[in-house]
XYZ file of C-alpha atoms in Angstrom:
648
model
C 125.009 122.209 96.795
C 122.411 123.132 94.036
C 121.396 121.619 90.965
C 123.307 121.810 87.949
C 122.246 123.051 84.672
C 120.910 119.931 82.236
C 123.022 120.011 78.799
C 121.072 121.499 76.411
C 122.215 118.558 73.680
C 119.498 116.232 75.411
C 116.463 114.988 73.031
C 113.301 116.552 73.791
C 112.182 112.613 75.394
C 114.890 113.094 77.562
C 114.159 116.371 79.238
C 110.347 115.430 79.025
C 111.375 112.345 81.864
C 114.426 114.468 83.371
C 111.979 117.016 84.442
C 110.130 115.441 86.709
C 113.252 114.244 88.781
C 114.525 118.627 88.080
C 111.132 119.214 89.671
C 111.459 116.597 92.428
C 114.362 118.523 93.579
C 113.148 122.343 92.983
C 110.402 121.080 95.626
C 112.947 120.008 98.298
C 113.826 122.754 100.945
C 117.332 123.997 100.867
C 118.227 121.708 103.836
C 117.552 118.790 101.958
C 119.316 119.617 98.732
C 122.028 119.216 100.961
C 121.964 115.387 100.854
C 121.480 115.052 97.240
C 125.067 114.292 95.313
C 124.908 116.419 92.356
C 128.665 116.164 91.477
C 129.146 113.178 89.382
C 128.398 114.046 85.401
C 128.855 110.574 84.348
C 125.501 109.381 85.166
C 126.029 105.768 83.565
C 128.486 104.787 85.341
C 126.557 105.391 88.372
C 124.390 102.107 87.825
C 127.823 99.884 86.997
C 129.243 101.833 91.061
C 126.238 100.335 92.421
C 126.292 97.115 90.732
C 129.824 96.641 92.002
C 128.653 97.351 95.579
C 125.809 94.916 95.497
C 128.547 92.264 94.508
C 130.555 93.445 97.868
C 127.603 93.733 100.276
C 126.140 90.344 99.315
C 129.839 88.256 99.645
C 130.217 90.215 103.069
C 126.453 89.159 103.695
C 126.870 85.071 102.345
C 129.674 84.690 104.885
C 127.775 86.510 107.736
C 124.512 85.233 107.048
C 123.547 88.520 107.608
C 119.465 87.971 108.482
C 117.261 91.221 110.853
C 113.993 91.432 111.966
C 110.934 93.895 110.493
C 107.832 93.349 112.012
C 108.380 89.974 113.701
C 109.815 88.429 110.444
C 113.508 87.382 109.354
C 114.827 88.881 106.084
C 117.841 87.891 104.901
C 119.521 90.741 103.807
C 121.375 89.311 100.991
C 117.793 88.097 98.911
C 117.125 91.976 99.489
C 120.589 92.403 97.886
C 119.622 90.152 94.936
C 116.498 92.184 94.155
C 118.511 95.234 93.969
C 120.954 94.012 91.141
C 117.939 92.889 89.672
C 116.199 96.444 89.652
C 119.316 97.897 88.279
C 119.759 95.686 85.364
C 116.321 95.867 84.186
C 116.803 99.554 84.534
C 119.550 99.383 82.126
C 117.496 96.890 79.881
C 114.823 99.536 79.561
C 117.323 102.122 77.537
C 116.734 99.111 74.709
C 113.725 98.074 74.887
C 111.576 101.750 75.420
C 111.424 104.218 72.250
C 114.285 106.862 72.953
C 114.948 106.166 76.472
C 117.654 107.164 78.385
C 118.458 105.873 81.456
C 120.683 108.632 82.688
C 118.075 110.634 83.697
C 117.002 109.103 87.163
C 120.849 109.562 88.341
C 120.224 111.455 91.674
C 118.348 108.836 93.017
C 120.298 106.321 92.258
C 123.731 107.914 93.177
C 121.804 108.088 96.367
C 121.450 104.549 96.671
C 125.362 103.894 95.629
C 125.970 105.719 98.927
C 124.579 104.084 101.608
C 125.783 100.971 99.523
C 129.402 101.879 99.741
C 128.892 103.024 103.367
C 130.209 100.611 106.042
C 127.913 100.166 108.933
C 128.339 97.589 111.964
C 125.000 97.194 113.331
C 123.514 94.459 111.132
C 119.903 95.397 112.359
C 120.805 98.779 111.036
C 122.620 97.935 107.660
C 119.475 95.546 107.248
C 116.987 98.108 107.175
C 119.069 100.600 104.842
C 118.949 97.428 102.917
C 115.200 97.058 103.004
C 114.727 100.947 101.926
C 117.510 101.141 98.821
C 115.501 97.653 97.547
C 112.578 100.143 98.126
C 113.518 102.735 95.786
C 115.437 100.716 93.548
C 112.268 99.300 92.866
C 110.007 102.375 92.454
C 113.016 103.984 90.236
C 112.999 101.732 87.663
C 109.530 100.563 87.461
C 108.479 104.296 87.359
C 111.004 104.896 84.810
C 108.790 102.500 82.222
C 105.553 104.139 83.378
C 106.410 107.489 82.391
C 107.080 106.086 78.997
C 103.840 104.617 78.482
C 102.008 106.940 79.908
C 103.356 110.413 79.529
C 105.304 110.791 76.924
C 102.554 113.274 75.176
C 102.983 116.797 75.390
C 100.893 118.454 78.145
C 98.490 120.228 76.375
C 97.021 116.992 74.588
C 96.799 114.858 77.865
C 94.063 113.591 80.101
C 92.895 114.754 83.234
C 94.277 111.278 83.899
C 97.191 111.791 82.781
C 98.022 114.938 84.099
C 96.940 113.518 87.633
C 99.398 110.558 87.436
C 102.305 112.956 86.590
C 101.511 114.701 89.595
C 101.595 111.856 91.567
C 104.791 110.544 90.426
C 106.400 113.891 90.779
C 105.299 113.335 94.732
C 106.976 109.844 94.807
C 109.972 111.108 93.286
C 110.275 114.315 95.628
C 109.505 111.400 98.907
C 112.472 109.165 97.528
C 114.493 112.078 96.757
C 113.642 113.699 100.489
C 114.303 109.841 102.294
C 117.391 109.389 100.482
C 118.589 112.898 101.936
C 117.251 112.671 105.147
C 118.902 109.324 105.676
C 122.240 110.151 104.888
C 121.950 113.236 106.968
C 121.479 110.829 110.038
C 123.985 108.673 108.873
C 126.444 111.684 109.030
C 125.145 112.383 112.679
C 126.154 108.809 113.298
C 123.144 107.995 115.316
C 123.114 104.308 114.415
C 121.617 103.359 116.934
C 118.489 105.133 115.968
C 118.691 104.760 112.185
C 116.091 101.810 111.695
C 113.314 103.398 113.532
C 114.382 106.663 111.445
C 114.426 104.706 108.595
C 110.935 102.785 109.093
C 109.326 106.012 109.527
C 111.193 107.754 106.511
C 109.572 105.180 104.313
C 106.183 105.929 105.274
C 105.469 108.685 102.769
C 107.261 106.824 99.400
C 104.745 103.810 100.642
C 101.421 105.724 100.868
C 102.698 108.118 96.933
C 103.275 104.344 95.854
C 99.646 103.360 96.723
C 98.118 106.548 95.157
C 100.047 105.796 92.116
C 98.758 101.973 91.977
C 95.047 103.392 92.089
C 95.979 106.024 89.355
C 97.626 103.659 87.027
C 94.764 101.628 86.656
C 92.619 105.133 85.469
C 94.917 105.960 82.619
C 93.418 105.649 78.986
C 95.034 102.583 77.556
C 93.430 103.634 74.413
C 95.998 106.370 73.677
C 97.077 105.362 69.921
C 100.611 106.536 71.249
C 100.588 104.169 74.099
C 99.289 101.093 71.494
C 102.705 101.770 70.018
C 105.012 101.484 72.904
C 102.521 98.329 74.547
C 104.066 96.557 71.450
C 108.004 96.966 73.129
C 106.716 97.176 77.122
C 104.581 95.296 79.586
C 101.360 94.595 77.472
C 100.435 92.876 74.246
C 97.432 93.985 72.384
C 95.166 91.044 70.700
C 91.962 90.423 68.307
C 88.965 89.935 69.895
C 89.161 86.366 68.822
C 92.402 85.527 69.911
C 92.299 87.519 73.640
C 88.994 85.451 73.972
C 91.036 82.372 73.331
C 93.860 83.600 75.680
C 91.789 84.218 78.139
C 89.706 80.907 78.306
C 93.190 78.795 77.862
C 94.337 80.734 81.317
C 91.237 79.823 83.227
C 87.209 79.952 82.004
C 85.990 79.937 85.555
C 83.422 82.494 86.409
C 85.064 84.026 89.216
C 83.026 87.167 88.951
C 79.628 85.397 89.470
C 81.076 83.406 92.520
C 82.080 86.454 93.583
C 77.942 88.101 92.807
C 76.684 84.608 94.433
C 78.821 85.294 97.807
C 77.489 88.619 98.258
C 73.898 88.600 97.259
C 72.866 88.104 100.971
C 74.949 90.072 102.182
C 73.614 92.482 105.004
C 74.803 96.240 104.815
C 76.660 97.146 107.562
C 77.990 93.407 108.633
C 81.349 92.831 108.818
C 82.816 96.094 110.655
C 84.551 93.892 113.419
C 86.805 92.664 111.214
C 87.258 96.076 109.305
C 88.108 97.756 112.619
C 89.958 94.929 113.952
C 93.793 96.145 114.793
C 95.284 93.448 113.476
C 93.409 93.462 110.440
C 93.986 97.331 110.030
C 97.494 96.603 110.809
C 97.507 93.952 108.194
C 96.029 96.623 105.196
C 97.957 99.277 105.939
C 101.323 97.419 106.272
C 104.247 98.041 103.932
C 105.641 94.522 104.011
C 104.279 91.920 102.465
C 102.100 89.617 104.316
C 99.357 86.899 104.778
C 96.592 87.205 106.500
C 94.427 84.184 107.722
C 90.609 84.224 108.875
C 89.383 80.921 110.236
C 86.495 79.858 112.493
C 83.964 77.133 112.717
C 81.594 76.240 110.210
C 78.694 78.637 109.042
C 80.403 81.499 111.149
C 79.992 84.029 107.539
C 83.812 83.726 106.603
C 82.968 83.801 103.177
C 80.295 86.788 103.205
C 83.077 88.613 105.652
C 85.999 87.590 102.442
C 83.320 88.984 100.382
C 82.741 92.067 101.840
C 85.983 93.129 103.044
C 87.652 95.749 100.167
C 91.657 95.152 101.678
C 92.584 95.869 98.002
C 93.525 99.571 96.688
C 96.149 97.474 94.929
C 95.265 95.471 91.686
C 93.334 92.311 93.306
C 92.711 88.470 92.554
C 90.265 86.550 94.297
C 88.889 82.301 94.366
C 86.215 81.115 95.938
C 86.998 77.617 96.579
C 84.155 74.661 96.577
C 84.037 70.979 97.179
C 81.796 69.894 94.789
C 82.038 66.960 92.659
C 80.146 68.694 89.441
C 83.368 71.807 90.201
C 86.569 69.983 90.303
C 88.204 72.476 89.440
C 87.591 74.888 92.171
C 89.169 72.670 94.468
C 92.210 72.089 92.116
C 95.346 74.118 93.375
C 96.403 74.407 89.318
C 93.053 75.853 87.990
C 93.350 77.858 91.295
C 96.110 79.954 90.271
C 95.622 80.143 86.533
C 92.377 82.125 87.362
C 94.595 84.233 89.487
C 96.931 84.806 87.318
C 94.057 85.559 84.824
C 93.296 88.251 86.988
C 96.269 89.969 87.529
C 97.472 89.735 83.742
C 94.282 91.368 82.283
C 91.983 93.457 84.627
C 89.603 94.852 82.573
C 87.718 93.543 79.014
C 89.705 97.174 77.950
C 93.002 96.544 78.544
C 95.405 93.357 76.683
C 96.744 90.745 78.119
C 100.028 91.736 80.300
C 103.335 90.097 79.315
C 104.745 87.753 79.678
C 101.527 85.984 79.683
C 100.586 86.687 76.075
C 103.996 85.721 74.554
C 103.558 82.483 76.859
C 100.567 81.577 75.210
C 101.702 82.439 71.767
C 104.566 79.617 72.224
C 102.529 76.896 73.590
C 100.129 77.429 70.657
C 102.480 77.692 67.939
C 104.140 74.326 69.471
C 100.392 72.958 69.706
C 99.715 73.590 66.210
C 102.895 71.865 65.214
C 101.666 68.905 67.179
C 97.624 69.609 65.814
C 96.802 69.882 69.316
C 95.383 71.916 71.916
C 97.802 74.733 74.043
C 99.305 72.815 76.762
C 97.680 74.455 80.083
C 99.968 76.184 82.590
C 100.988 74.537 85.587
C 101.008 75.489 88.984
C 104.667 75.804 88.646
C 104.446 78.176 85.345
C 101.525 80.162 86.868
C 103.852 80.808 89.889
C 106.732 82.026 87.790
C 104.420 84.117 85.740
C 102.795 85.734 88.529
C 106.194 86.816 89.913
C 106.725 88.431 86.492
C 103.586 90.455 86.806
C 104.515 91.568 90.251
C 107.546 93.318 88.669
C 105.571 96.465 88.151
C 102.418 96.043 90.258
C 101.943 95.503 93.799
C 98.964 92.956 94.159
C 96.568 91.156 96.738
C 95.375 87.907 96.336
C 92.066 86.841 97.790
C 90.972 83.052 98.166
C 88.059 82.333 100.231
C 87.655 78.266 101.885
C 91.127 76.987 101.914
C 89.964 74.181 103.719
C 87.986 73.149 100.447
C 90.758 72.798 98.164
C 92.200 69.055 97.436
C 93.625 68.249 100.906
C 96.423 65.771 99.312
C 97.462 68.975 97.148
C 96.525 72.100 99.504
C 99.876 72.316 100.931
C 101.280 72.652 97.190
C 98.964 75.740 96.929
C 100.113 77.388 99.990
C 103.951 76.973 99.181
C 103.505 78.543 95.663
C 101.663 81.611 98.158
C 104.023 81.921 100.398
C 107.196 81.998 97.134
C 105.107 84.603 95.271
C 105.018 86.621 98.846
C 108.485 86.074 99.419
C 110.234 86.452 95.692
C 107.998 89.139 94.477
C 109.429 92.338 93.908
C 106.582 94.774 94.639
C 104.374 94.921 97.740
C 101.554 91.486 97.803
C 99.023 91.083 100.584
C 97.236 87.759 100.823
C 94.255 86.925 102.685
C 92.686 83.441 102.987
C 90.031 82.094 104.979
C 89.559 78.845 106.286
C 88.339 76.363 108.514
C 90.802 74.910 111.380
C 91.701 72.044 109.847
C 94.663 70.468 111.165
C 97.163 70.595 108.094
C 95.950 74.546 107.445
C 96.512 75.201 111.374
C 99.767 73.264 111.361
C 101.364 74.968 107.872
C 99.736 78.994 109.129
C 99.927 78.793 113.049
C 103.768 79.484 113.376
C 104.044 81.764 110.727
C 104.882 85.584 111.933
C 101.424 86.700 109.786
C 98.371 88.024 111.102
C 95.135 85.654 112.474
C 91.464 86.670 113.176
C 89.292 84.211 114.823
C 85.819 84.419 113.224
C 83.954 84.085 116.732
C 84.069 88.058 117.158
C 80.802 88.285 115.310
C 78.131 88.953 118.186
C 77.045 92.181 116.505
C 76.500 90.795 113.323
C 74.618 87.794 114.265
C 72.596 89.752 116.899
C 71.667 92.060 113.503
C 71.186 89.237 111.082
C 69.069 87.009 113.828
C 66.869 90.504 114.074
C 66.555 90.850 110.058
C 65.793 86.975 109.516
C 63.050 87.365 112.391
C 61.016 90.215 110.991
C 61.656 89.459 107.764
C 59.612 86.120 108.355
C 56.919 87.829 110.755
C 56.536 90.102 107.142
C 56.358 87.143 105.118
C 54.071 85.575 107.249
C 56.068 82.226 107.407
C 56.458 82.292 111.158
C 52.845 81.921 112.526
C 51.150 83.179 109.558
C 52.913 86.436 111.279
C 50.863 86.525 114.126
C 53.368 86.768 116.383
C 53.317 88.647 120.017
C 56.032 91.398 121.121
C 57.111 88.901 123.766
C 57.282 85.708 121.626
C 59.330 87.961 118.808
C 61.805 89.170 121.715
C 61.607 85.742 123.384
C 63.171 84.085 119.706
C 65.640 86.895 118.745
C 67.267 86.284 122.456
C 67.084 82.565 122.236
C 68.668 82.552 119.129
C 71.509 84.937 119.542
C 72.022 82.954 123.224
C 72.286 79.842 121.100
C 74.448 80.686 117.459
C 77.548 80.436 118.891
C 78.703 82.655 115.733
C 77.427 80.558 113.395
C 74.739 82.315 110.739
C 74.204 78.662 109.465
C 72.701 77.868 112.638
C 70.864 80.646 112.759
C 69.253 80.160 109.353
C 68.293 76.483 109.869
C 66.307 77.601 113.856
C 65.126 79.867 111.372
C 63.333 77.521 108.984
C 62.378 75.582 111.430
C 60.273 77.754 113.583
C 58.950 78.889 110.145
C 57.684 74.846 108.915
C 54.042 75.621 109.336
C 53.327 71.446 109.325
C 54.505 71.645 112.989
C 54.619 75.174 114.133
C 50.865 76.063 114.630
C 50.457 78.023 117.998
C 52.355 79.991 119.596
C 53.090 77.435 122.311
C 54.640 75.342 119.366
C 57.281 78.069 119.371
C 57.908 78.235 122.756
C 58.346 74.268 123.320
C 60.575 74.304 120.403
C 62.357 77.376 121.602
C 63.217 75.334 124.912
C 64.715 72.316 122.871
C 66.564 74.528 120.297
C 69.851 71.993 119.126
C 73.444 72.673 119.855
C 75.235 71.591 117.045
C 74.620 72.588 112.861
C 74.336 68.262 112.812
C 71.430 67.958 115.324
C 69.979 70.917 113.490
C 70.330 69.111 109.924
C 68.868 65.944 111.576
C 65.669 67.610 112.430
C 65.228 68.903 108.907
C 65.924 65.362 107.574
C 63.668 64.107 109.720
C 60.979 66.078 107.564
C 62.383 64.904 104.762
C 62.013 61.277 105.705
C 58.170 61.683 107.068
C 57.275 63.060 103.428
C 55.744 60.852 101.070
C 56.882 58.226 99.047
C 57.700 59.943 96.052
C 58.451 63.620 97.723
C 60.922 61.863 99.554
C 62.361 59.455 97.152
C 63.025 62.547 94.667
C 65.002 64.368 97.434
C 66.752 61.590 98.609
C 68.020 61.319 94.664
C 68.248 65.385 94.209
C 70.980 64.471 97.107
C 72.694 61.823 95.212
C 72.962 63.595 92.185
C 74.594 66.408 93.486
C 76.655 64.711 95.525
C 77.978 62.779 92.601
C 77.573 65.321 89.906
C 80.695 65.646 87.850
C 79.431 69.066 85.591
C 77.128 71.342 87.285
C 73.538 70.667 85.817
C 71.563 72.921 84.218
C 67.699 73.144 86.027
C 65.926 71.567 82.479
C 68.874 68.767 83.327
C 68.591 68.468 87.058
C 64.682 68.724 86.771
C 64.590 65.689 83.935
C 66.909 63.031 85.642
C 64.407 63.379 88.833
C 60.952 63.168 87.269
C 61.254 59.573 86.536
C 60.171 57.044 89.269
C 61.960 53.774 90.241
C 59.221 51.955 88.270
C 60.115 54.011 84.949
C 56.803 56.562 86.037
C 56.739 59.969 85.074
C 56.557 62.657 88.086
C 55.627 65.708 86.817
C 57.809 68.280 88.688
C 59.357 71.775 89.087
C 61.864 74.004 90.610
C 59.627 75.351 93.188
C 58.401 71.570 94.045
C 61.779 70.672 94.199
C 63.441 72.710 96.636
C 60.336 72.135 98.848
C 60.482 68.697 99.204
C 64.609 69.309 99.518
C 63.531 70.986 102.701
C 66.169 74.308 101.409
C 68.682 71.924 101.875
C 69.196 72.288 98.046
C 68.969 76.243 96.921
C 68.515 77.500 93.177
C 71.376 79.579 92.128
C 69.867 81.888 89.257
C 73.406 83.426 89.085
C 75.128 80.350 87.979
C 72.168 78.557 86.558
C 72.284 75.218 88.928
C 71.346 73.110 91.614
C 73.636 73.162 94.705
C 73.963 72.632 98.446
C 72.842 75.439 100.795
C 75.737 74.989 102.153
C 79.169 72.766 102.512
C 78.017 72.009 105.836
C 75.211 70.006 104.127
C 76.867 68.109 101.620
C 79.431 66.955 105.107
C 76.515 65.968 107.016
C 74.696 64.010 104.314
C 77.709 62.102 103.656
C 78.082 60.872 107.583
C 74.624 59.228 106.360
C 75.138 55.302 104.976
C 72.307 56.219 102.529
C 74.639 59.048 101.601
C 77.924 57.023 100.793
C 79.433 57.032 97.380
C 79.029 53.570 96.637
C 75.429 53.428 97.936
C 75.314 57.300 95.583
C 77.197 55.876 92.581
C 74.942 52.488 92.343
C 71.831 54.733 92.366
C 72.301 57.288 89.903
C 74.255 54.887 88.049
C 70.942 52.839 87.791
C 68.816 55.913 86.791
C 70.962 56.167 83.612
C 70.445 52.553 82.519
């Protein structure tokens, strides 16, 4: 068979968008053409066959309860069903809602699709995964359909290098859907069923890696084409002011996720992290077609963060939290502000580009039914941001990112992960999320039986052998560790006994660390070694000898950490350093203490860092604010009372 002749009565926008599908097939080999139907004119009526057959396929599938496995994991194969009717209506919606579309012109594909869903096959594992690929291209089809519009409906000579380079990239999905949808029927006509999923699985390979080279593309287009500005107005985003997108984007979320994100990584060391990057399951986990969770726990202070950090899993457009239990940050351990930042992200990625819909017609309700009421906008709720997420995910693929599970609310955490795992399971393009985590018992319980991917953090030797080595000479350098008069022996005698002892904890390091380095008790070299032969087990026995300091300071050096503590344990707004600095330079008798940053964090003992980033006070590390609050001086009433008496 060979491709017919277009009618020349088509609109100039309709052989613009044909073309690409005329080119698709002038690049298939003649053996392919073979399994593309060119025969039926009446292209229309093509989407209303395959509508019909949906119907059929999912009543056959509700009274089966058809379900097969891919990759360890159940799908039923009537929700794959659903999300093809849904593909081909809002192909058909498009033809309204884009300038001088017609939807006729993607017809091969899709008459490719009404075949295999009018075929009958008896192997369920094999009619599942024919499922799994026609939801596939149904999706790319239509969502591809509304890209074209927006983005290349210019004539070639005025486009962008951009531009030109995402035509050519959909014209190499379209050949790969074109080429699996031939391909499969030809092995379909060979009848080897029992073959036909792996055949399958590996035909979808190449539509899956021109699908990720379009996601990186899309987000290099020019959104500033006045052309595109038109069609935004009837498509996926909504242009605002600068007033009003600044007011948009604070009512979705106004934490700084960006500087968390600067904060995390500061430290970083280059190189660290390449266990986890070359880890099989993790490479499984990026490179996978199907969308999944992946969860990185360990014990405390083992660098899950810095690894979250540092890890790049996203070619796709990506969202990210860093989660915090911190009385002055309520909000980062609040499952609701958790996804409105997310969805934040995902809705707008760049100060260039508006607001994505529906987000922006959301928040144009709630305010006009605010105003009504002479209120505020209503925030979202989990609930809404879930929904609205889903609606994104329509047309992008996505990963989401969110660093510390174990810090969010634990009497609302599990409300967080079921809103994950719907977006994961309802969304219609490919999403990837990664979390990290401690073990705690309700995170292991809700993640340990689920088919997903887990790393333990405790593969880290290499990086704590080169971050004990960097911490070492950086404070023989410095001269903190024995004025840096420090033997070859004694240096190699410290790096070993500190690797020996980590246990893949970097917190652990850093506190043996500081210690060797507090020049009130570490004088000699012998000093060293005798300390080196006691070195503590645990991150509490290590926080109880640098308490101990703090408690043989004097008077007033440690009553001002001992109520630097309290504050920030209590805290309900994060405190500016002029703030912070005031509400401790005032004795118990009403006295004056002159004081600083620099004084500060010394008599804190570093368990109180400055971060310049965010402009505050805060703990080193969670690991400190858990241990001071094992302390009775440390408990919230015995916290409260006090600063409550400073502000009398």
């Amino acid at each position: 068979m060979t491709a017919q002749v277009r009618s020349s009565s088509q609109t100039p926008t309709s052989r613009l968008t044909d073309s690409l599908w005329e080119k698709a097939v002038d690049a298939l080999d003649d053996k392919d053409k073979l399994g593309v139907d060119f025969e039926r004119a009446d292209k229309l009526a093509i989407l209303e066959d395959v509508l019909r057959a949906v119907d059929e396929k999912k009543q056959a599938c509700l009274k089966g309860r058809w379900k097969y496995k891919k990759d360890n994991k159940e799908i039923i194969i009537r929700d794959q069903l659903e999300k093809v009717m849904v593909w081909v209506n809002k192909f058909k919606q498009v033809g309204d809602n884009a300038v001088q579309y017609d939807p006729a012109h993607a017809a091969l594909p899709w008459a490719g699709v009404r075949f295999f869903l009018q075929v009958t096959v008896n192997d369920i594992q094999t009619f599942g995964a024919m499922v799994d690929g026609i939801e596939l291209v149904s999706n790319l089809i239509t969502r591809y359909a509304i890209l074209e519009k927006l983005y290349l409906r210019t004539s070639i000579g005025t486009r962008s290098v951009a531009q030109n380079q995402f035509e050519k990239a959909i014209l190499e999905l379209y050949t790969a859907v074109l080429k699996y949808l031939s391909k499969s029927r030809h092995y379909y006509d060979l009848k080897t069923y029992s073959a036909l999923k792996t055949i399958l699985s590996q035909l979808e390979e190449p539509i899956v890696r021109s699908a990720i080279q379009l996601s990186d593309l899309h987000d290099s287009l020019e959104i500033s084409s006045p052309l595109i500005h038109v069609i935004l107005q009837k498509t996926a985003l909504m242009p605002c002011p600068g007033t009003e997108r600044k007011e948009l984007i604070k009512w979705m979320s106004a934490i700084p996720c960006g500087e968390h994100h600067q904060t995390i990584g500061k430290d970083f060391m280059p190189e660290s992290g390449q266990w986890l990057l070359k880890n099989p399951k993790f490479i499984e986990w990026r490179k996978s077609s199907a969308k999944s969770m992946l969860w990185l726990h360990g014990i405390p202070g083992s660098g899950k963060s810095k690894l979250h950090n540092s890890s790049n899993v996203a070619s796709a457009p990506m969202a990210y939290f860093y989660c915090a239990r911190n009385s002055a940050e309520p909000e980062r351990a609040n499952p609701d502000e958790i996804m409105r930042s997310i969805l934040k992200q995902l809705s707008c990625a760049t100060l260039q580009r508006p607001v994505r819909e529906p987000v922006a017609g959301t928040y144009k309700r709630k305010k006009e039914d605010a105003d009504n009421e002479g209120c505020e906008p209503a925030k979202l709720t989990l609930q809404e941001c879930t929904e609205l997420i889903l609606a994104l995910l329509e047309t992008i693929p996505a990963t989401i990112i969110i660093d510390a599970l174990d810090e969010c609310d634990p009497s609302r955490r599990h409300e967080l992960l079921l809103a994950l795992d719907k977006i994961r399971e309802e969304s219609a393009s490919l999403v990837k999320v990664f979390v990290s985590s401690r073990d705690d018992q309700d995170i292991v319980c809700r993640l340990i039986h689920s088919p997903d991917v887990f790393i333990h953090a405790t593969d880290n030797g290499e990086d704590i052998e080169n971050f004990v080595r960097f911490q070492v000479n950086q404070s023989i350098e410095n001269k903190t560790l024995l004025s840096g008069n420090v033997t070859e022996e004694l240096k190699s005698r410290i790096i070993s006994s500190l690797i020996e002892g980590a246990q893949g904890m970097f917190r652990w390091v850093s506190l043996q660390i500081q210690n060797l380095c507090d020049s009130q008790r570490m004088k000699h070299e012998k000093d060293i070694n005798a300390e080196l032969g006691r070195l503590p087990k645990t991150l509490r026995e290590s926080y109880d000898i640098i308490y101990q300091q703090i408690e043989n300071a004097g008077l007033i050096s440690r009553q001002v950490a001992e109520n630097a503590m309290k504050w920030l344990l209590c805290a309900q707004r994060p405190l500016k350093p002029p703030e912070f600095i005031a509400a401790l330079s005032i004795d118990f008798e009403g006295q004056y203490i002159p004081l600083d940053s620099s004084q500060l964090l010394h008599m804190c003992c570093n368990m109180v860092v400055l971060d310049e980033k965010l402009e505050t006070f805060r703990f080193a590390h969670l690991s400190v604010r858990e241990y001071l609050e094992s302390r009775d001086i440390y408990t919230k009433i015995e916290s409260h009372t006090c600063i409550a008496e400073r502000c009398v």
